Short mmCIF file of C-alpha atoms and ligand atoms in Angstrom, two decimals:
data_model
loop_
_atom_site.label_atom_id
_atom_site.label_comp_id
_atom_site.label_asym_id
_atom_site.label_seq_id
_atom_site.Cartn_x
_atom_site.Cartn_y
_atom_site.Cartn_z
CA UNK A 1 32.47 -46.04 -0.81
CA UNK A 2 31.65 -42.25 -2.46
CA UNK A 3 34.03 -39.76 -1.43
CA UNK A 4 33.09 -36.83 0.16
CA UNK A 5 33.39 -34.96 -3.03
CA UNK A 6 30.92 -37.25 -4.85
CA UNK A 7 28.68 -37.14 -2.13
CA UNK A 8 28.70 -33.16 -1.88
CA UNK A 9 28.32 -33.35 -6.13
CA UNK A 10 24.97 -35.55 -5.61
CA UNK A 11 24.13 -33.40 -3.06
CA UNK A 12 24.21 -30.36 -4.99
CA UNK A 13 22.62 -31.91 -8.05
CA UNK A 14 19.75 -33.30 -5.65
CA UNK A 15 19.84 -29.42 -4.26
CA UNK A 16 19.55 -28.09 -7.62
CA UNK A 17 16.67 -29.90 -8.58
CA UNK A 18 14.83 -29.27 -5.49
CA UNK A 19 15.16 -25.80 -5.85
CA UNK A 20 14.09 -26.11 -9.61
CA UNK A 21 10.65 -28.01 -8.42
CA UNK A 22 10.03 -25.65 -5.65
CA UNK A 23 10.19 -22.60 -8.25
CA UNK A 24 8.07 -24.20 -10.64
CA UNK A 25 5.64 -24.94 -7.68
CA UNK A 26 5.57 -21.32 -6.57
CA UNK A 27 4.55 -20.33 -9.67
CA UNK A 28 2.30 -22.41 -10.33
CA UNK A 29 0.37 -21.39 -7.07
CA UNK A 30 0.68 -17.82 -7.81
CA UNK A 31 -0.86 -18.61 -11.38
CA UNK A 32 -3.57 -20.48 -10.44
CA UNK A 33 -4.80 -17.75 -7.93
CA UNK A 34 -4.63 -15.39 -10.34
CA UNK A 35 -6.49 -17.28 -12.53
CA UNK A 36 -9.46 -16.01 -14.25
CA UNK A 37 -9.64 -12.49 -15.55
CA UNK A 38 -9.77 -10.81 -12.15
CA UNK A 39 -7.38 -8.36 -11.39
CA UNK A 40 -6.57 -5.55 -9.74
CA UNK A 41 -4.40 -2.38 -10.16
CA UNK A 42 -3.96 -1.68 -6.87
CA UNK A 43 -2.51 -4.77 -4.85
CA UNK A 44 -1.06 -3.02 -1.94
CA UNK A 45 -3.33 0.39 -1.09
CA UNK A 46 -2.79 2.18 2.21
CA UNK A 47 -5.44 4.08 3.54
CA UNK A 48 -5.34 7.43 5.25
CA UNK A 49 -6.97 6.63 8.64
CA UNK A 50 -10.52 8.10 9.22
CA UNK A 51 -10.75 8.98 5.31
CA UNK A 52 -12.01 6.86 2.65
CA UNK A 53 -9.95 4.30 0.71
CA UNK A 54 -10.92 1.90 -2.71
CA UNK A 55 -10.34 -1.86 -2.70
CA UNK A 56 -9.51 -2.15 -6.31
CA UNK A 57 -10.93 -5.41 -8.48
CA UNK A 58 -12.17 -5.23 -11.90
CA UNK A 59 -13.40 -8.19 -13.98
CA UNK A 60 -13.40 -8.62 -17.93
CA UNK A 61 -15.82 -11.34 -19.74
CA UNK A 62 -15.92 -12.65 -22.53
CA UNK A 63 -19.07 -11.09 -23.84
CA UNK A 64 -19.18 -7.62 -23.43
CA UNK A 65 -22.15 -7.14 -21.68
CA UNK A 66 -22.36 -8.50 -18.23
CA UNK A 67 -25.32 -9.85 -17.31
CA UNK A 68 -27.76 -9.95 -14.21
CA UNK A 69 -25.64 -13.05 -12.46
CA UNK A 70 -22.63 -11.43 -11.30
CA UNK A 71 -21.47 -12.22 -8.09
CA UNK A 72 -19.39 -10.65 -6.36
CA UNK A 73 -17.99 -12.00 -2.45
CA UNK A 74 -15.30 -9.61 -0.40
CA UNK A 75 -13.46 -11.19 2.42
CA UNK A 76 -10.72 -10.75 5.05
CA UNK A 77 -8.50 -13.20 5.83
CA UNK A 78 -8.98 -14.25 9.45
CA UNK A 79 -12.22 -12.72 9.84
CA UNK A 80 -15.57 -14.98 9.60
CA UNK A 81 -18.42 -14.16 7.51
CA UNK A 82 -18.01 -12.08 4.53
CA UNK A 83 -17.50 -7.99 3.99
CA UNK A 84 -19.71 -7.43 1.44
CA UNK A 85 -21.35 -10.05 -0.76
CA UNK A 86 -23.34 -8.80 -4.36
CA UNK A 87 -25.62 -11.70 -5.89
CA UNK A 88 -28.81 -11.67 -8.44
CA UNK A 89 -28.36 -7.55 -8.23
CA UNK A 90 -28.62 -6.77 -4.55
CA UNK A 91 -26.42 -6.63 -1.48
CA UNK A 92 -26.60 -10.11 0.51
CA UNK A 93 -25.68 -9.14 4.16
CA UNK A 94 -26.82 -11.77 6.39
CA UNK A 95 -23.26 -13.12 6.37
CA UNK A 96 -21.77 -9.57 6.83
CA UNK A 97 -18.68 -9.45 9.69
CA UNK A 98 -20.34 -6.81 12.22
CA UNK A 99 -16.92 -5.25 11.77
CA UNK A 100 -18.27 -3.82 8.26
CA UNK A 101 -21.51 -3.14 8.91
CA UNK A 102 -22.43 0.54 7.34
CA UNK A 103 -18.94 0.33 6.32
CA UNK A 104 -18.48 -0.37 2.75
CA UNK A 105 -19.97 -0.55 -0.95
CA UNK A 106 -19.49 -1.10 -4.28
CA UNK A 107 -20.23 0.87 -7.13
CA UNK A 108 -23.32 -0.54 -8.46
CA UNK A 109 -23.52 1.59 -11.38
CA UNK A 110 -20.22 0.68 -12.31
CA UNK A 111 -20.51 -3.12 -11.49
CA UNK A 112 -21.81 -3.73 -15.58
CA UNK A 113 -18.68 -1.95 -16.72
CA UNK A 114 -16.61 -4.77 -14.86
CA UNK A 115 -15.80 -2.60 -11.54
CA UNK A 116 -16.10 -4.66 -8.45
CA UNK A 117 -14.44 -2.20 -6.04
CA UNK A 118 -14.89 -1.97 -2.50
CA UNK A 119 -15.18 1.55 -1.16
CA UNK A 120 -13.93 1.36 2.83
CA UNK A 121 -15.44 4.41 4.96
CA UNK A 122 -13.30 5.75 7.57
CA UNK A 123 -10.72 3.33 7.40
CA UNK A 124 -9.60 2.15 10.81
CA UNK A 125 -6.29 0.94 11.95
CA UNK A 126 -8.29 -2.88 12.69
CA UNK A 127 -9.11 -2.60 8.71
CA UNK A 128 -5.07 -3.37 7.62
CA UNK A 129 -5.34 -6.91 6.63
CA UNK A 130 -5.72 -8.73 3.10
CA UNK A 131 -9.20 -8.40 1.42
CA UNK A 132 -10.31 -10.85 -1.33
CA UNK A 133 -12.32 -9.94 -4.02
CA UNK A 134 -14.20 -13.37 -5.89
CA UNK A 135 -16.23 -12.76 -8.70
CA UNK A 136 -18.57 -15.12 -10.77
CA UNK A 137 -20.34 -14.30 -13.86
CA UNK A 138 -20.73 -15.47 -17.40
CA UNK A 139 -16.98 -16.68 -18.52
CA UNK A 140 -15.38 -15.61 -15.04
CA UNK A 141 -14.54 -17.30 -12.28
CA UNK A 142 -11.69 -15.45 -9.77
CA UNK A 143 -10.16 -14.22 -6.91
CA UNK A 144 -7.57 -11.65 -6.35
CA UNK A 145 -6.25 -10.10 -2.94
CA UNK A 146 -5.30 -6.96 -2.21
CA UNK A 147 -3.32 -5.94 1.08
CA UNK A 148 -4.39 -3.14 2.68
CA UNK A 149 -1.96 -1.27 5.17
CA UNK A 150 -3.05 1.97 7.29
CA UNK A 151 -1.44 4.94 8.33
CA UNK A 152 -1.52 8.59 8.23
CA UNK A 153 -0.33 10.99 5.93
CA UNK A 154 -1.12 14.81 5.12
CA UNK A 155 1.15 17.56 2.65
CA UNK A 156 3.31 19.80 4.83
CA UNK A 157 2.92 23.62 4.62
CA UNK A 158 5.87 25.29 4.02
CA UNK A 159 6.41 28.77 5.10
CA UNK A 160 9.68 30.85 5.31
CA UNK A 161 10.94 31.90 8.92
CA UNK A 162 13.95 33.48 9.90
CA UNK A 163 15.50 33.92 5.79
CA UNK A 164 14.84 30.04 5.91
CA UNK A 165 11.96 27.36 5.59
CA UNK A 166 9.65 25.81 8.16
CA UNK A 167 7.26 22.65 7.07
CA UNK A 168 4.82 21.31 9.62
CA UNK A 169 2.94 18.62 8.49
CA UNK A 170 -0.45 17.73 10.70
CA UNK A 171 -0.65 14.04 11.24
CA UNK A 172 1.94 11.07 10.03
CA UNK A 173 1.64 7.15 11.11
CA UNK A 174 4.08 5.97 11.32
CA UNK A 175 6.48 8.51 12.73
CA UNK A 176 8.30 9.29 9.32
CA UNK A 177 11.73 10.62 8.57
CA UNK A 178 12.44 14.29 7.44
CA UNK A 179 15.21 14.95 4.49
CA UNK A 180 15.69 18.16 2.48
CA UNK A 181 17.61 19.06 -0.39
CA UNK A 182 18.64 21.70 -2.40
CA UNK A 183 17.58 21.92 -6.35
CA UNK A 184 21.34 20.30 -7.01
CA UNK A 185 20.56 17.50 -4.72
CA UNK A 186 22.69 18.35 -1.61
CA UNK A 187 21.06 17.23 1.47
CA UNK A 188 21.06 20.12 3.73
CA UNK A 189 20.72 20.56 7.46
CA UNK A 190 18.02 20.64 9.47
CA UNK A 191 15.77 20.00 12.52
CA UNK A 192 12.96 17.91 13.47
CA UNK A 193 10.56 18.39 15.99
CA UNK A 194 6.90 15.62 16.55
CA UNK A 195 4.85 16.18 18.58
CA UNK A 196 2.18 13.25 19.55
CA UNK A 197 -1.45 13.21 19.20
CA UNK A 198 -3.99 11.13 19.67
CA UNK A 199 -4.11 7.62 18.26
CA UNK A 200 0.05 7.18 18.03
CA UNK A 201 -0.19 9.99 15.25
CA UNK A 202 2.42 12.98 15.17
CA UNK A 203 2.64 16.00 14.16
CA UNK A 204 5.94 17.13 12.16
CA UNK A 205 7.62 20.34 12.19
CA UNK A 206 10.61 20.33 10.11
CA UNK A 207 13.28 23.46 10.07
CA UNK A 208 15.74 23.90 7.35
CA UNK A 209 18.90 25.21 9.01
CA UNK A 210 20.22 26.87 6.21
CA UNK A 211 19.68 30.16 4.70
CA UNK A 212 17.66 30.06 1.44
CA UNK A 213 18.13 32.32 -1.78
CA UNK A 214 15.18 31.96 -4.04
CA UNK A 215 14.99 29.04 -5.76
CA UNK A 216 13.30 25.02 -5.49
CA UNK A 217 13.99 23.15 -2.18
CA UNK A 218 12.69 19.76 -1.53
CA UNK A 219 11.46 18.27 1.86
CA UNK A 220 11.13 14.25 2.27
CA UNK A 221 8.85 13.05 4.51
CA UNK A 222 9.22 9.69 4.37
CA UNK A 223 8.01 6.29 6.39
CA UNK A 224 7.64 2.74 5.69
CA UNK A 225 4.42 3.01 3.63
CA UNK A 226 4.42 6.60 2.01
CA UNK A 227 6.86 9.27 0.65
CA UNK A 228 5.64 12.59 0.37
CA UNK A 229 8.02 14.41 -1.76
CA UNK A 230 7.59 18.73 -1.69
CA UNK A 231 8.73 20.94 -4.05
CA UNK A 232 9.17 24.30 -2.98
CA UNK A 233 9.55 27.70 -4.80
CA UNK A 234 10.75 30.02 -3.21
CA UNK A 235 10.29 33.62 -4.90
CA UNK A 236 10.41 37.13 -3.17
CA UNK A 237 8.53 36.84 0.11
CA UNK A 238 6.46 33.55 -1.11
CA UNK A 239 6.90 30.21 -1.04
CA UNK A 240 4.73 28.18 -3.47
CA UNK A 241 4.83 24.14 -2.07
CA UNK A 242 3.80 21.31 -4.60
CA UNK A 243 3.69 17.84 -2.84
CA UNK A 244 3.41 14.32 -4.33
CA UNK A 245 2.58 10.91 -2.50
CA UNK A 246 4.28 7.84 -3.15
CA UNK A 247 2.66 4.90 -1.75
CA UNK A 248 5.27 1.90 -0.98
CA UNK A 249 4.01 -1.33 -3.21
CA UNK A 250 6.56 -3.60 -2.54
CA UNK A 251 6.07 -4.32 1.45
CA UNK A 252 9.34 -6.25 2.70
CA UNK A 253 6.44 -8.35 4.39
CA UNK A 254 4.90 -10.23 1.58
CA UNK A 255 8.06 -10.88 -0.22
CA UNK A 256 9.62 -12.16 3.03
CA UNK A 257 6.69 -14.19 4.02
CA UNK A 258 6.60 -15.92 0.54
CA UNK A 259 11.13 -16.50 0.79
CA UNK A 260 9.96 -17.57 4.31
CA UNK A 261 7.37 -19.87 2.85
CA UNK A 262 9.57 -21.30 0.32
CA UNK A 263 12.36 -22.06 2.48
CA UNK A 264 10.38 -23.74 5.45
CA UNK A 265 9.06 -26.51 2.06
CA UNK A 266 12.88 -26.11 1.40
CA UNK A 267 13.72 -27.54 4.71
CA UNK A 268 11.06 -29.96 5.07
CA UNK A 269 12.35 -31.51 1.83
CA UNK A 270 15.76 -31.31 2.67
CA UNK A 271 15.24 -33.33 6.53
C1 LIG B 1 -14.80 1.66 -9.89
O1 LIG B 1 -15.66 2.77 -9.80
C2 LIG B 1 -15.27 3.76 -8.84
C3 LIG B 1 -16.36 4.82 -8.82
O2 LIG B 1 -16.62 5.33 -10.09
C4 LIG B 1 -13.92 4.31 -9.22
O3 LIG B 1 -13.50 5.24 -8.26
C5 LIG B 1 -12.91 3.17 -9.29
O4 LIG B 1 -11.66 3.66 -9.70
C6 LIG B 1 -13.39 2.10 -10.25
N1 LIG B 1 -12.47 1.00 -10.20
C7 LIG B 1 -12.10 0.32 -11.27
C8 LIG B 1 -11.18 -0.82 -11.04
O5 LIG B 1 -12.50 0.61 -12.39
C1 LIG B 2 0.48 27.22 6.89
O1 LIG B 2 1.28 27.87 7.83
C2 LIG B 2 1.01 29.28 7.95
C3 LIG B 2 2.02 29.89 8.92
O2 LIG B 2 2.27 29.07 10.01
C4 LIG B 2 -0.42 29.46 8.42
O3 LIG B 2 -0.75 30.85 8.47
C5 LIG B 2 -1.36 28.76 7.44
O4 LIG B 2 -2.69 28.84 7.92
C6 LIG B 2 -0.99 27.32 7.29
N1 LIG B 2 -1.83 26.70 6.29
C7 LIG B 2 -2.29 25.47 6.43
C8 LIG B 2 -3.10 24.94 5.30
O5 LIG B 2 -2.08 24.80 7.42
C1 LIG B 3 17.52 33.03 13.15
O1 LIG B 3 18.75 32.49 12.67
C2 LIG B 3 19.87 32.90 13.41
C3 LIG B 3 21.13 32.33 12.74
O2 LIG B 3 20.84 31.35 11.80
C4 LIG B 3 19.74 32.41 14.85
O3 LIG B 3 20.85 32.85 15.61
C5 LIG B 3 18.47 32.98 15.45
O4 LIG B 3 18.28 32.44 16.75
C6 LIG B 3 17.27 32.60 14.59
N1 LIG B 3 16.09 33.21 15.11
C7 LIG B 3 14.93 32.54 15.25
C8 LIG B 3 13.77 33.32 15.76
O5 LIG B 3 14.82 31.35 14.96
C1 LIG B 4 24.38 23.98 -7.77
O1 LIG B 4 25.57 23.64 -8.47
C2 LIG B 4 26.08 24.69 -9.28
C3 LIG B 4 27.26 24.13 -10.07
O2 LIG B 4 27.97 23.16 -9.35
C4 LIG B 4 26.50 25.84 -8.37
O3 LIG B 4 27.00 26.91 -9.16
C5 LIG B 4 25.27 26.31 -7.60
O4 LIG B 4 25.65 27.32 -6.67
C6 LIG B 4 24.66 25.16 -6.84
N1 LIG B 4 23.41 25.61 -6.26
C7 LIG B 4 23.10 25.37 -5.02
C8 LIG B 4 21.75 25.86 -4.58
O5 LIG B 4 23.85 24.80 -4.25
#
């Protein structure tokens, strides 16, 4: 009879190599849906909603000119028909999803160069989802997804008021978080007020509660999908404001579902 210690041994051995097969599964899944030379840059966009936002796929072949037979098929997951399909140089719509109709494009200027893009007009909360872009031509045959996410997003102003600063911002989704900090780094105090509008959006005014000398103060605003990071000068009676976006590309979601994934097989195996 093994002893518990040989059988927890095996076990782990038998673990070991489960785990080893499973990783060298994953991978090969992820490589062989990446296969081809379709990419794209952007795998995790957000759009703004009601403003414009670009699907990003590009495709390389191995001659460099690409000839009349590209073609290239967007679609959603979940969603039946297609969102745009491009064959023999024109748009093929019969099979469009109502939901896109008048909706999107490509660039077909750019479409020789290798672009298959998908502009999306007025991007709608219903448009989050993952989009795949498949594209045949001569030496290429691939599909790459890109997961879109919406929200809303806009630059505060920043003004002084009352010898300190003031930032109202005019529409964030979801409600984000307000930091600021002085040019060392300190966070400093402050107050924020939102106040709702239509479609679950807010508006965000932000006041510093401390007095400010001249100098660079930073406001954060901050939520799950974008940062917007302000810089702002303060000089005399002005306040020049420089702000940068920073668009989240790791979503906890897609990394989860994939552990999630993995450890479901995991279990199967294991019972
Ligand atoms: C495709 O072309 C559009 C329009 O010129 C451009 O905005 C976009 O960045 C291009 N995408 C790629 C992947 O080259
Ligand atoms: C910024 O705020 C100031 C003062 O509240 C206002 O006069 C100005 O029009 C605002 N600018 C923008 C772009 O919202
Ligand atoms: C200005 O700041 C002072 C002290 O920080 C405060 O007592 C006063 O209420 C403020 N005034 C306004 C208009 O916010
Ligand atoms: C930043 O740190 C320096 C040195 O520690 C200090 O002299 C200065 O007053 C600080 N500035 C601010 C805005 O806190």
């Amino acid at each position: 009879m093994a002893s518990i210690g040989q059988i927890i041994f095996w076990s782990m051995i038998v673990l070991i190599f489960v785990m080893a097969g499973l990783i060298i599964l994953l991978l090969a899944i992820a490589f062989s849906v990446s296969q081809g030379s379709v990419v794209t840059n952007k795998p995790f966009p957000v759009g703004n909603l009601g403003q414009d936002v670009i699907l990003d796929c590009k495709f390389q072949t191995k001659t460099s000119q690409v000839s009349s037979d590209v073609s290239i098929t967007w679609q959603k997951d979940g969603l039946t028909g297609v969102v745009y399909q491009y064959q023999n140089n024109a748009d093929h719509l019969q099979d469009q999803n109502p939901q896109f109709k008048n909706k999107v494009k490509l660039f077909p200027d750019a479409i020789h160069t290798g672009n298959a893009s998908l502009l999306l007009r007025t991007v709608r909360m219903e448009d989050e989802g993952v989009y795949r872009c498949s594209v045949t031509a001569s030496g290429v045959t691939g599909t790459v997804s890109i997961h879109l996410r919406v929200g809303a997003f806009s630059a505060p102003n920043i003004t002084r008021s009352n010898n300190s600063l003031k930032a109202y911002a005019q529409r964030w989704l979801p409600k984000p978080d307000v930091t600021w900090f002085d040019q060392n780094g300190t966070q400093l105090k402050s107050s924020t007020e939102f106040y709702s509008i239509p479609m679950g959006i807010v508006q965000v005014m932000s006041d510093l509660q401390v007095q400010v000398t001249e100098g660079t103060y930073t406001c954060i605003i901050q939520n799950a999908l974008v940062t917007a990071v302000s810089e702002a000068t303060v000089r005399d009676n002005e306040v020049l404001t420089r702000t940068d976006f920073i668009f989240n590309s790791s979503p906890n979601i897609v990394t989860s579902h994939v552990i999630g994934t993995a450890f479901i097989i995991f279990c199967m195996l294991v019972y």
